[in-house]
Short mmCIF file of C-alpha atoms (C1' of nucleotides) in Angstrom, two decimals:
data_model
loop_
_atom_site.label_atom_id
_atom_site.label_comp_id
_atom_site.label_asym_id
_atom_site.label_seq_id
_atom_site.Cartn_x
_atom_site.Cartn_y
_atom_site.Cartn_z
CA MET V 20 -31.35 -16.68 -7.40
CA ASN V 21 -29.85 -13.60 -8.82
CA LEU V 22 -26.10 -13.09 -7.38
CA GLN V 23 -25.66 -9.74 -8.80
CA ILE V 24 -28.19 -8.24 -6.50
CA SER V 25 -26.06 -9.24 -3.51
CA ILE V 26 -22.64 -7.99 -4.87
CA GLN V 27 -23.60 -4.69 -6.15
CA PRO V 28 -20.97 -2.53 -4.87
CA ASN V 29 -21.86 0.77 -3.23
CA LEU V 30 -22.77 3.18 -6.11
CA LYS V 31 -21.15 6.02 -4.26
CA LEU V 32 -17.88 4.24 -5.47
CA ALA V 33 -18.52 5.00 -8.89
CA LEU V 34 -19.77 8.24 -10.60
CA ARG V 35 -21.81 5.93 -12.70
CA ASP V 36 -23.04 2.39 -12.57
CA PRO V 37 -20.46 0.25 -14.43
CA GLU V 38 -22.53 -2.43 -14.60
CA ALA V 39 -25.14 -0.74 -16.72
CA SER V 40 -23.18 -0.22 -19.92
CA ALA V 41 -21.00 -2.04 -22.01
CA LEU V 42 -18.02 0.22 -21.60
CA GLY V 43 -18.48 0.08 -17.70
CA ARG V 44 -18.60 -3.89 -18.02
CA LYS V 45 -15.26 -3.67 -19.77
CA ILE V 46 -13.60 -1.25 -17.47
CA ILE V 47 -14.19 -3.74 -14.43
CA ARG V 48 -13.68 -7.00 -16.60
CA GLU V 49 -10.50 -5.89 -18.08
CA GLY V 50 -9.52 -3.68 -15.29
CA ILE V 51 -9.21 -6.55 -12.75
CA VAL V 52 -6.90 -8.44 -15.37
CA LEU V 53 -4.64 -5.57 -16.11
CA MET V 54 -4.30 -4.43 -12.28
CA CYS V 55 -3.66 -7.86 -11.55
CA GLN V 56 -0.73 -7.78 -14.17
CA LEU V 57 0.69 -4.65 -13.48
CA GLY V 58 0.04 -4.29 -9.96
CA TYR V 59 -1.75 -1.27 -8.31
CA GLU V 60 1.26 0.90 -8.73
CA GLN V 61 2.07 0.34 -12.34
CA PHE V 62 -1.58 0.29 -13.23
CA THR V 63 -3.02 3.53 -14.94
CA PHE V 64 -6.15 4.61 -16.41
CA LYS V 65 -4.39 5.17 -19.79
CA LYS V 66 -2.94 1.80 -20.02
CA LEU V 67 -6.57 0.18 -19.19
CA ALA V 68 -7.92 2.66 -21.75
CA GLU V 69 -5.52 1.32 -24.54
CA ALA V 70 -6.42 -2.21 -23.40
CA ILE V 71 -10.27 -1.87 -23.87
CA ASP V 72 -9.79 0.42 -26.99
CA SER V 73 -11.28 3.64 -25.25
CA THR V 74 -10.07 6.65 -23.75
CA GLU V 75 -8.71 7.88 -20.44
CA ALA V 76 -11.27 10.59 -20.44
CA SER V 77 -14.08 8.02 -20.86
CA ILE V 78 -12.66 5.79 -17.59
CA TYR V 79 -12.79 9.07 -15.67
CA ARG V 80 -16.36 9.33 -16.31
CA TYR V 81 -16.80 6.15 -14.28
CA PHE V 82 -14.25 6.40 -11.48
CA GLU V 83 -12.73 9.27 -9.84
CA ASN V 84 -9.33 7.92 -9.70
CA LYS V 85 -7.83 4.38 -9.46
CA HIS V 86 -7.93 4.40 -5.87
CA ARG V 87 -11.90 4.32 -6.22
CA LEU V 88 -11.48 1.61 -8.91
CA LEU V 89 -9.43 -0.52 -6.25
CA LEU V 90 -12.18 0.03 -3.83
CA TYR V 91 -14.82 -1.12 -6.13
CA PHE V 92 -12.84 -4.24 -6.87
CA LEU V 93 -12.44 -5.11 -3.17
CA THR V 94 -16.29 -4.03 -2.41
CA TRP V 95 -16.96 -6.60 -4.96
CA TYR V 96 -14.81 -9.06 -3.32
CA TRP V 97 -15.87 -8.74 0.10
CA ASN V 98 -19.65 -8.64 -1.09
CA TYR V 99 -19.04 -11.97 -2.78
CA VAL V 100 -17.25 -13.50 0.01
CA GLU V 101 -20.12 -12.28 2.33
CA TYR V 102 -22.42 -13.86 0.02
CA GLN V 103 -20.66 -17.23 0.14
CA CYS V 104 -20.64 -17.28 3.87
CA THR V 105 -24.30 -16.50 4.08
CA VAL V 106 -25.30 -19.14 1.81
CA SER V 107 -22.93 -21.49 2.85
CA MET V 108 -23.90 -21.22 6.71
CA HIS V 109 -27.79 -21.04 5.80
CA ASN V 110 -28.53 -24.53 7.28
CA LEU V 111 -25.54 -24.75 9.69
CA ASN V 112 -26.11 -24.74 13.36
CA ASP V 113 -22.66 -25.82 15.07
CA PRO V 114 -20.47 -22.47 15.14
CA ALA V 115 -17.45 -24.81 15.05
CA VAL V 116 -18.58 -26.09 11.68
CA LYS V 117 -19.43 -22.34 10.60
CA ILE V 118 -15.81 -21.25 11.70
CA LYS V 119 -14.34 -23.85 9.48
CA LYS V 120 -16.43 -22.86 6.33
CA ILE V 121 -15.53 -19.07 6.92
CA ILE V 122 -11.84 -19.94 7.12
CA GLU V 123 -12.14 -21.97 4.03
CA ILE V 124 -13.97 -19.36 2.01
CA LEU V 125 -11.59 -16.74 3.23
CA THR V 126 -8.25 -18.53 2.13
CA GLY V 127 -10.06 -18.96 -1.27
CA GLY V 128 -10.16 -22.80 -1.01
CA LEU V 129 -13.72 -23.23 -1.74
CA PRO V 130 -14.23 -23.35 -5.51
CA SER V 131 -16.34 -20.57 -6.46
CA TRP V 132 -19.53 -21.96 -7.89
CA ALA V 133 -21.00 -20.74 -11.12
CA ASP V 134 -22.51 -17.19 -11.06
CA THR V 135 -23.58 -14.90 -13.71
CA SER V 136 -21.05 -12.65 -13.70
CA ASP V 137 -17.77 -13.18 -15.96
CA ILE V 138 -15.45 -11.67 -13.43
CA ASP V 139 -11.93 -13.27 -13.20
CA LYS V 140 -12.01 -14.34 -9.78
CA SER V 141 -8.57 -15.56 -9.64
CA ALA V 142 -7.29 -12.36 -10.65
CA LEU V 143 -9.45 -10.61 -8.33
CA GLN V 144 -8.36 -12.68 -5.39
CA ASP V 145 -4.72 -11.97 -6.61
CA ILE V 146 -5.67 -8.25 -6.33
CA VAL V 147 -7.09 -8.50 -2.86
CA ILE V 148 -4.02 -10.42 -1.78
CA ALA V 149 -1.66 -8.02 -2.93
CA GLU V 150 -3.47 -4.61 -2.95
CA SER V 151 -6.03 -4.63 -0.24
CA SER V 152 -4.32 -3.11 2.62
CA LYS V 153 -3.53 -0.18 -0.01
CA ALA V 154 -7.32 0.75 0.30
CA TYR V 155 -7.06 1.96 3.86
CA LEU V 156 -3.35 2.60 4.37
CA THR V 157 -3.41 6.08 3.11
CA LYS V 158 -3.93 9.63 4.50
CA GLU V 159 -7.44 9.62 3.12
CA VAL V 160 -8.64 6.80 5.19
CA ASP V 161 -10.95 8.73 7.69
CA ASP V 162 -12.48 10.46 4.73
CA ILE V 163 -13.07 7.39 2.83
CA ASN V 164 -14.40 5.72 5.85
CA SER V 165 -16.81 8.63 6.54
CA LYS V 166 -18.10 7.96 3.27
CA GLN V 167 -18.96 4.32 4.39
CA LEU V 168 -16.84 2.90 1.59
CA PHE V 169 -15.10 0.22 3.84
CA LYS V 170 -18.69 -1.08 4.86
CA PRO V 171 -18.47 -4.50 3.52
CA TYR V 172 -15.15 -5.00 4.77
CA LYS V 173 -16.24 -3.92 8.19
CA ASP V 174 -19.60 -5.96 7.90
CA LEU V 175 -17.90 -9.16 7.15
CA CYS V 176 -15.37 -8.82 9.96
CA HIS V 177 -18.50 -8.00 12.25
CA HIS V 178 -20.43 -11.13 11.09
CA ILE V 179 -17.39 -13.27 11.51
CA ALA V 180 -16.92 -11.70 14.91
CA ILE V 181 -20.50 -12.75 15.80
CA VAL V 182 -19.72 -16.50 15.07
CA PHE V 183 -16.68 -16.18 17.26
CA SER V 184 -19.05 -14.99 19.89
CA GLU V 185 -21.49 -17.84 19.36
CA TYR V 186 -18.58 -20.35 19.58
CA ASN V 187 -17.49 -18.74 22.94
CA PRO V 188 -19.41 -15.91 24.27
CA LYS V 189 -16.90 -15.11 26.90
CA TYR V 190 -14.07 -14.46 24.34
CA ALA V 191 -12.88 -10.74 24.95
CA TYR V 192 -11.43 -10.25 21.39
CA PRO V 193 -13.95 -11.35 18.82
CA HIS V 194 -13.50 -8.27 16.26
CA SER V 195 -9.87 -8.19 16.54
CA LEU V 196 -9.47 -11.85 16.12
CA ALA V 197 -11.97 -11.55 13.01
CA SER V 198 -10.04 -8.76 11.43
CA THR V 199 -6.57 -10.51 12.38
CA VAL V 200 -8.06 -13.86 10.49
CA VAL V 201 -9.32 -11.99 7.44
CA GLU V 202 -5.91 -10.02 7.09
CA THR V 203 -3.83 -13.35 7.75
CA ALA V 204 -5.59 -15.04 5.18
CA GLN V 205 -4.45 -12.66 2.48
CA PHE V 206 -0.87 -12.17 4.17
CA GLN V 207 0.10 -15.71 4.42
CA PRO V 208 -0.32 -16.85 0.87
CA PHE V 209 1.56 -13.52 -0.19
CA PHE V 210 4.52 -14.84 1.99
CA MET V 211 4.25 -18.12 0.87
CA ALA V 212 4.60 -17.11 -2.58
CA HIS V 213 7.55 -14.36 -1.97
CA LEU V 214 8.83 -14.47 1.37
CA PRO V 215 8.30 -18.20 2.30
CA SER V 216 10.45 -17.86 5.36
CA LEU V 217 7.76 -16.02 7.00
CA THR V 218 5.51 -19.15 7.21
CA ASP V 219 5.95 -22.93 7.77
CA PHE V 220 4.29 -23.61 4.47
CA GLY V 221 6.07 -25.31 1.51
CA GLY V 222 6.63 -23.41 -1.66
CA GLU V 223 3.85 -25.26 -3.37
CA LYS V 224 1.78 -22.45 -5.03
CA GLY V 225 -1.69 -22.45 -4.01
CA ASN V 226 -0.95 -24.34 -0.88
CA THR V 227 -4.18 -22.65 0.85
CA ARG V 228 -5.06 -25.99 2.81
CA LYS V 229 -2.23 -25.38 4.83
CA VAL V 230 -3.25 -21.75 5.52
CA SER V 231 -6.58 -22.91 6.55
CA GLU V 232 -5.18 -25.42 8.94
CA TYR V 233 -2.84 -22.78 10.38
CA LEU V 234 -5.94 -20.33 10.72
CA GLU V 235 -8.02 -22.88 12.24
CA SER V 236 -5.89 -24.02 15.00
CA LEU V 237 -5.30 -20.23 15.64
CA VAL V 238 -8.82 -19.53 15.99
CA PHE V 239 -10.00 -22.53 18.13
CA ALA V 240 -7.13 -22.36 20.30
CA ALA V 241 -8.09 -18.50 20.95
CA LEU V 242 -11.45 -19.10 21.38
CA SER V 243 -11.09 -22.34 23.69
CA ALA V 244 -8.34 -21.06 25.78
CA ARG V 245 -8.35 -21.60 29.66
CA MET J 26 27.78 0.36 24.33
CA ASN J 27 27.36 1.72 21.04
CA LEU J 28 23.62 1.43 19.73
CA GLN J 29 24.73 2.73 16.18
CA ILE J 30 26.70 -0.43 15.41
CA SER J 31 23.55 -2.60 15.60
CA ILE J 32 21.02 -0.64 13.89
CA GLN J 33 23.20 0.30 10.96
CA PRO J 34 21.11 -0.72 7.98
CA ASN J 35 22.20 -2.60 4.96
CA LEU J 36 24.49 -0.35 2.89
CA LYS J 37 23.09 -1.68 -0.29
CA LEU J 38 19.84 0.43 0.61
CA ALA J 39 21.52 3.38 0.19
CA LEU J 40 23.92 4.69 -2.51
CA ARG J 41 26.11 6.35 0.01
CA ASP J 42 26.17 6.21 3.76
CA PRO J 43 23.70 8.63 4.94
CA GLU J 44 24.89 8.62 8.54
CA ALA J 45 28.47 9.61 7.37
CA SER J 46 27.58 13.33 6.41
CA ALA J 47 25.30 16.09 7.80
CA LEU J 48 23.35 16.31 4.67
CA GLY J 49 22.94 12.31 4.64
CA ARG J 50 21.67 12.65 8.49
CA LYS J 51 19.47 15.64 7.75
CA ILE J 52 17.75 13.30 4.83
CA ILE J 53 16.99 10.61 7.50
CA ARG J 54 15.90 12.89 10.28
CA GLU J 55 13.90 15.29 8.40
CA GLY J 56 12.66 12.59 6.16
CA ILE J 57 11.13 10.57 8.84
CA VAL J 58 9.16 13.63 10.21
CA LEU J 59 8.08 14.33 6.64
CA MET J 60 7.10 11.01 5.65
CA CYS J 61 5.07 10.46 8.62
CA GLN J 62 3.39 13.82 8.19
CA LEU J 63 2.47 13.36 4.33
CA GLY J 64 2.33 9.70 4.11
CA TYR J 65 4.18 7.48 1.82
CA GLU J 66 2.26 8.34 -1.18
CA GLN J 67 2.18 12.42 -0.93
CA PHE J 68 5.98 12.52 0.03
CA THR J 69 8.65 13.48 -2.50
CA PHE J 70 12.12 14.09 -2.84
CA LYS J 71 11.21 17.46 -4.09
CA LYS J 72 9.48 18.35 -0.77
CA LEU J 73 12.11 16.90 1.59
CA ALA J 74 14.60 18.74 -0.45
CA GLU J 75 12.84 21.95 0.32
CA ALA J 76 12.22 21.08 3.83
CA ILE J 77 16.05 20.64 4.44
CA ASP J 78 17.16 23.47 2.42
CA SER J 79 18.71 21.18 -0.38
CA THR J 80 17.94 19.90 -3.93
CA GLU J 81 16.18 16.92 -5.03
CA ALA J 82 19.32 15.94 -7.16
CA SER J 83 21.36 15.70 -3.70
CA ILE J 84 18.98 13.51 -2.20
CA TYR J 85 19.20 11.19 -5.08
CA ARG J 86 22.68 10.73 -4.80
CA TYR J 87 21.83 8.96 -1.48
CA PHE J 88 18.68 7.08 -2.47
CA GLU J 89 17.69 5.81 -5.70
CA ASN J 90 14.05 6.40 -5.03
CA LYS J 91 11.71 6.81 -2.26
CA HIS J 92 10.99 3.21 -1.97
CA ARG J 93 14.42 2.30 -1.06
CA LEU J 94 14.38 5.47 1.52
CA LEU J 95 11.13 3.80 3.13
CA LEU J 96 13.23 0.44 3.23
CA TYR J 97 15.98 2.23 5.16
CA PHE J 98 13.62 3.61 7.70
CA LEU J 99 11.95 0.03 8.01
CA THR J 100 15.25 -1.54 8.19
CA TRP J 101 16.52 1.07 11.01
CA TYR J 102 13.45 0.27 12.95
CA TRP J 103 13.41 -3.57 12.86
CA ASN J 104 17.05 -3.60 13.59
CA TYR J 105 16.09 -1.43 16.72
CA VAL J 106 13.39 -3.74 17.58
CA GLU J 107 15.67 -6.79 17.38
CA TYR J 108 18.37 -4.87 19.33
CA GLN J 109 15.78 -4.22 22.08
CA CYS J 110 14.67 -7.89 22.16
CA THR J 111 18.59 -9.15 22.36
CA VAL J 112 19.10 -6.93 25.26
CA SER J 113 15.94 -7.40 26.88
CA MET J 114 16.24 -11.02 26.99
CA HIS J 115 19.75 -11.27 27.76
CA ASN J 116 19.36 -12.73 31.16
CA LEU J 117 15.80 -14.12 30.74
CA ASN J 118 15.53 -17.93 30.81
CA ASP J 119 11.77 -18.31 30.99
CA PRO J 120 10.08 -18.32 27.37
CA ALA J 121 6.95 -17.35 28.45
CA VAL J 122 8.47 -14.14 30.08
CA LYS J 123 10.46 -13.62 26.91
CA ILE J 124 7.23 -13.77 24.95
CA LYS J 125 5.76 -11.25 26.97
CA LYS J 126 8.56 -8.84 26.39
CA ILE J 127 8.75 -9.43 22.73
CA ILE J 128 5.07 -8.40 22.19
CA GLU J 129 5.59 -5.36 24.60
CA ILE J 130 8.40 -4.44 22.33
CA LEU J 131 6.56 -4.82 19.31
CA THR J 132 3.42 -3.00 20.25
CA GLY J 133 5.89 0.15 21.09
CA GLY J 134 4.76 -0.19 24.94
CA LEU J 135 8.36 -0.33 26.05
CA PRO J 136 9.70 3.16 26.70
CA SER J 137 12.54 3.52 24.23
CA TRP J 138 15.65 4.02 26.51
CA ALA J 139 18.00 6.75 25.52
CA ASP J 140 20.30 6.10 22.76
CA THR J 141 22.77 8.23 20.84
CA SER J 142 20.78 8.71 17.82
CA ASP J 143 18.36 11.55 17.30
CA ILE J 144 15.85 9.79 15.38
CA ASP J 145 12.08 10.64 15.98
CA LYS J 146 11.20 7.21 17.01
CA SER J 147 7.62 8.15 17.43
CA ALA J 148 7.19 9.23 13.93
CA LEU J 149 9.33 6.22 12.79
CA GLN J 150 6.76 4.09 14.62
CA ASP J 151 3.92 5.60 12.92
CA ILE J 152 5.53 5.26 9.41
CA VAL J 153 5.76 1.57 10.32
CA ILE J 154 2.30 1.05 11.19
CA ALA J 155 1.04 2.76 8.11
CA GLU J 156 3.64 2.18 5.66
CA SER J 157 5.57 -1.00 6.24
CA SER J 158 3.26 -3.50 3.99
CA LYS J 159 4.04 -1.16 1.23
CA ALA J 160 7.71 -2.16 1.29
CA TYR J 161 6.84 -5.57 0.12
CA LEU J 162 3.40 -5.32 -1.44
CA THR J 163 5.18 -4.52 -4.91
CA LYS J 164 5.65 -6.07 -7.98
CA GLU J 165 9.41 -5.71 -7.19
CA VAL J 166 9.04 -8.01 -4.16
CA ASP J 167 11.27 -10.77 -5.39
CA ASP J 168 13.75 -8.29 -6.56
CA ILE J 169 14.17 -6.57 -3.55
CA ASN J 170 14.24 -9.83 -1.55
CA SER J 171 16.99 -11.29 -3.62
CA LYS J 172 19.01 -8.15 -2.95
CA GLN J 173 18.71 -9.31 0.95
CA LEU J 174 16.87 -6.32 1.74
CA PHE J 175 14.10 -7.76 3.89
CA LYS J 176 16.63 -9.47 5.91
CA PRO J 177 16.31 -7.55 9.01
CA TYR J 178 12.67 -8.25 9.06
CA LYS J 179 12.81 -11.87 8.27
CA ASP J 180 15.58 -12.20 11.22
CA LEU J 181 13.44 -10.61 13.51
CA CYS J 182 10.49 -13.14 12.80
CA HIS J 183 12.83 -16.15 12.69
CA HIS J 184 13.96 -15.19 16.11
CA ILE J 185 10.60 -14.63 17.45
CA ALA J 186 9.64 -18.08 15.95
CA ILE J 187 12.34 -19.48 17.95
CA VAL J 188 11.30 -18.29 21.01
CA PHE J 189 7.77 -19.97 20.34
CA SER J 190 9.49 -22.97 19.66
CA GLU J 191 11.11 -22.81 22.82
CA TYR J 192 8.14 -22.34 24.59
CA ASN J 193 6.32 -25.22 22.76
CA PRO J 194 8.69 -27.23 20.40
CA LYS J 195 5.73 -29.19 19.10
CA TYR J 196 3.91 -26.27 17.70
CA ALA J 197 3.78 -26.60 14.10
CA TYR J 198 3.51 -22.88 12.87
CA PRO J 199 5.90 -20.89 14.76
CA HIS J 200 6.92 -18.82 11.47
CA SER J 201 3.57 -18.13 10.56
CA LEU J 202 2.38 -17.15 14.20
CA ALA J 203 5.49 -15.07 14.20
CA SER J 204 4.77 -12.99 11.02
CA THR J 205 0.87 -13.04 12.08
CA VAL J 206 1.78 -11.35 15.41
CA VAL J 207 4.39 -8.86 13.97
CA GLU J 208 1.71 -7.75 11.27
CA THR J 209 -1.26 -7.69 13.87
CA ALA J 210 0.89 -5.41 16.18
CA GLN J 211 0.93 -2.89 13.52
CA PHE J 212 -2.52 -3.46 11.89
CA GLN J 213 -4.52 -3.22 15.36
CA PRO J 214 -3.31 -0.06 16.50
CA PHE J 215 -4.16 1.43 12.77
CA PHE J 216 -7.72 0.03 13.09
CA MET J 217 -7.92 1.16 16.69
CA ALA J 218 -7.08 4.79 15.42
CA HIS J 219 -9.24 4.61 12.04
CA LEU J 220 -11.35 1.82 12.09
CA PRO J 221 -12.27 0.87 15.62
CA SER J 222 -14.97 -1.46 14.61
CA LEU J 223 -12.46 -3.89 13.58
CA THR J 224 -11.15 -4.21 17.02
CA ASP J 225 -12.40 -4.57 20.51
CA PHE J 226 -10.17 -1.53 21.80
CA GLY J 227 -11.83 1.73 22.72
CA GLY J 228 -10.74 4.65 20.89
CA GLU J 229 -8.38 5.79 23.28
CA LYS J 230 -5.39 6.73 21.25
CA GLY J 231 -2.30 4.95 22.02
CA ASN J 232 -4.25 2.16 23.93
CA THR J 233 -1.49 -0.07 23.22
CA ARG J 234 -1.92 -2.18 26.45
CA LYS J 235 -4.78 -3.64 25.12
CA VAL J 236 -3.09 -4.78 21.88
CA SER J 237 -0.47 -6.27 24.07
CA GLU J 238 -3.12 -8.16 26.14
CA TYR J 239 -4.82 -9.50 23.00
CA LEU J 240 -1.69 -10.62 21.38
CA GLU J 241 -0.66 -12.24 24.51
CA SER J 242 -3.80 -14.21 24.80
CA LEU J 243 -3.55 -15.28 21.14
CA VAL J 244 -0.12 -16.47 21.26
CA PHE J 245 -0.15 -18.41 24.43
CA ALA J 246 -3.42 -20.02 23.33
CA ALA J 247 -1.95 -20.82 20.08
CA LEU J 248 1.20 -22.38 21.60
CA SER J 249 -0.54 -24.18 24.27
CA ALA J 250 -3.38 -25.75 22.32
CA ARG J 251 -4.12 -29.41 23.04
"C1'" DT S 29 47.61 24.50 -0.66
"C1'" DG S 30 45.91 21.38 -4.18
"C1'" DG S 31 43.06 18.05 -5.70
"C1'" DA S 32 39.25 15.00 -4.89
"C1'" DA S 33 34.61 14.59 -3.56
"C1'" DA S 34 30.08 16.61 -2.27
"C1'" DT S 35 26.68 19.73 -2.95
"C1'" DA S 36 23.95 23.63 -5.01
"C1'" DA S 37 21.68 25.28 -8.94
"C1'" DT S 38 19.52 24.93 -12.92
"C1'" DA S 39 17.61 22.61 -16.81
"C1'" DG S 40 15.39 18.92 -18.88
"C1'" DT S 41 12.69 14.56 -20.00
"C1'" DA S 42 8.63 11.06 -19.74
"C1'" DA S 43 4.97 9.56 -17.33
"C1'" DT S 44 1.23 10.28 -14.56
"C1'" DA S 45 -3.07 12.15 -12.92
"C1'" DC S 46 -6.14 14.43 -14.18
"C1'" DT S 47 -9.68 18.43 -16.49
"C1'" DA S 48 -11.68 20.55 -20.47
"C1'" DC S 49 -13.71 21.04 -24.65
"C1'" DC S 50 -16.12 19.64 -28.68
"C1'" DA S 51 -17.90 16.54 -31.89
"C1'" DT S 52 -20.43 12.63 -32.81
"C1'" DA S 53 -23.13 8.62 -31.67
"C1'" DT S 54 -26.63 6.27 -28.88
"C1'" DT S 55 -30.83 6.19 -26.23
"C1'" DT S 56 -34.49 8.01 -24.30
"C1'" DT S 57 -38.62 10.98 -24.40
"C1'" DT S 58 -42.42 12.85 -26.61
"C1'" DA K 6 -39.85 10.13 -36.26
"C1'" DA K 7 -37.84 14.00 -34.24
"C1'" DA K 8 -36.08 16.16 -30.70
"C1'" DA K 9 -33.72 16.27 -26.47
"C1'" DA K 10 -30.75 14.26 -23.40
"C1'" DT K 11 -26.86 11.56 -22.39
"C1'" DA K 12 -22.59 8.69 -23.32
"C1'" DT K 13 -18.77 8.17 -25.90
"C1'" DG K 14 -14.43 9.73 -28.79
"C1'" DG K 15 -11.04 12.40 -29.65
"C1'" DT K 16 -7.68 15.69 -28.81
"C1'" DA K 17 -5.43 19.00 -25.92
"C1'" DG K 18 -3.54 20.70 -21.90
"C1'" DT K 19 -1.96 21.43 -17.09
"C1'" DA K 20 0.61 20.64 -12.82
"C1'" DT K 21 3.10 17.08 -10.59
"C1'" DT K 22 6.12 13.40 -10.12
"C1'" DA K 23 10.12 10.71 -10.73
"C1'" DC K 24 13.92 11.05 -12.37
"C1'" DT K 25 18.89 12.22 -15.24
"C1'" DA K 26 22.27 15.53 -16.70
"C1'" DT K 27 25.46 19.26 -16.72
"C1'" DT K 28 28.17 22.91 -14.73
"C1'" DA K 29 29.57 25.79 -10.85
"C1'" DT K 30 30.64 26.18 -6.27
"C1'" DT K 31 31.91 24.75 -1.76
"C1'" DT K 32 33.94 21.59 1.51
"C1'" DC K 33 36.88 18.21 2.95
"C1'" DC K 34 41.44 16.26 3.85
"C1'" DA K 35 46.17 14.91 2.90
#
DNA sequence: TGGAAATAATAGTAATACTACCATATTTTT
DNA sequence: AAAAATATGGTAGTATTACTATTATTTCCA
C-alpha cells in the first residue's frame, strides 16, 4: 500500500512537484521544521534557503510565496488525516465508534503508524495548530478557494458531516458541527498550552486525551439532543 | 450612564491614550475602517497616515506596531460585548435566558444601541471575525499574555463559563465550551461568507440568526446531556 | 505670554518579498 | 555520445514594510 498516492497535494499549489527532486524534498522536510520553530510570520524563504544551503530564487521556483507553502503543508496534513480516517473506518459499521475514532485522529491522539515519508509529523501538527487559520483568514480567501486549494479540508469536513448524519439523520447542522469540531481540535490544545484559562484541562503538555473527551461529549450531546 | 468608562482598553496597549487627542481618535476611527477594508496583512501605518493626513511617525507615538493596534481594537470590542452582556443580564435570573442572550450578543444579532462613541461597529465586527485569531496565533503569545493584554477576552469567556455552570453545575467543561462558542461565533459567519460548504447555512449574507440557532442547540445539548 | 508637549516633515535603515539574469550543472532525448 | 532541455546556483536589484531619528513647527495650558 503506497501512502504517498493518497497524500499527494494538489499540484496547483506548487509551481513544480517538490517530491520529484532532492531540492524540493528538502524544501518540504526542512520547511516544516523551520516554520514550526519560527512561526509563519518570522519564517522566510531566505532563512529556509540558508538552512538547506540553497538560494531564495531556487525556492521561488517551487512555490510562489510562503502562503502557498503553508497551504501545501496543510494540504499534506488534511490528506493524511483523511487517509487515516478512511483506513481506520474501513471495517467499522457503528457510527458512534466511527465518531470516536475521528475525534481521536483529529486531536492527534492516534500514534501515526509508519509510512514511507520522512516528514516530521509532530512539527507539522504544531504548524496546523498554530497556523492553519491563516490559510483562509486572508483577503485572498475567495481567490484561493476558487482555485480549489481548500478542497482537502472541505472534503474532510464533509466526510465527517456524513458520519454525523449517519449517527443521526435528523440533525440539522452536520457541516457546521464538523467544522466546529475540526477547528476546536486545533484551538483547544493551543489554548491549553498558552491560554489555559480558556480551557478546563490541566497544563500538562500533550493532554490530548482530555480534549478528545470534551469533543466526544460535545458531539454526542449535540447529535443526541431531544 | 457613561459607556466610555467600561470599554476603555488597557492603557498598556497604547503608548499614550488615543481617546485623549484628536489625532488619537482619528487613528482609532479611521484605523478600524481601513483595517476592515484592507485586512490585517495589507494594512500599514503608512497607509493609515495617508488616510488621516498625518505621518507614520505620529502613529508610532500611539502604538508600538500594528499588532498592538489590532489588540486595541479587539480589546475595545470584547469590553463592549462584556458590557452588553452585563447590562442585558442585569435583571435576568433564568440561566437559560441568559445563555440565549449571550449567544445573541456574540453573533452580533443584537442591534447595538446608541452609545456616545462614533466607532464603526460593523467594521469592527468584521475585523473581529477575520482577524481576531491573529491576536494570539503568534510566537509572541506568551509575552503578550504575561502583560495581561488578553484579559478582556479571557474575562468574557470566564463570565460565560460561569453562566454555563449556573445552568448545569455538574458540567465538566464550562471554560472550553465558552471559548468554543466565542470562537465558533466568529468562524461560522466567516465560513458562511467564504467557505459555505463548511456550514449548513444558506449564503444569505448576515444570516446570523441561523448561527445563533446552531450555537444555542449546541450549548443546551452539551449542558443538558445525560 | 512663555514653556512644554504634540505633531509634521523629512530622512534613513534593515529586512522582506519578490523578479531578473546569467552561468553552470544535471538530466533527457536523439 | 552529443545536443538540447531543464534545474540549480549565484548575484543583483526593486519596491515595500516596519520601524527609528532629527529637527522644525504648531498647539496647548498655566
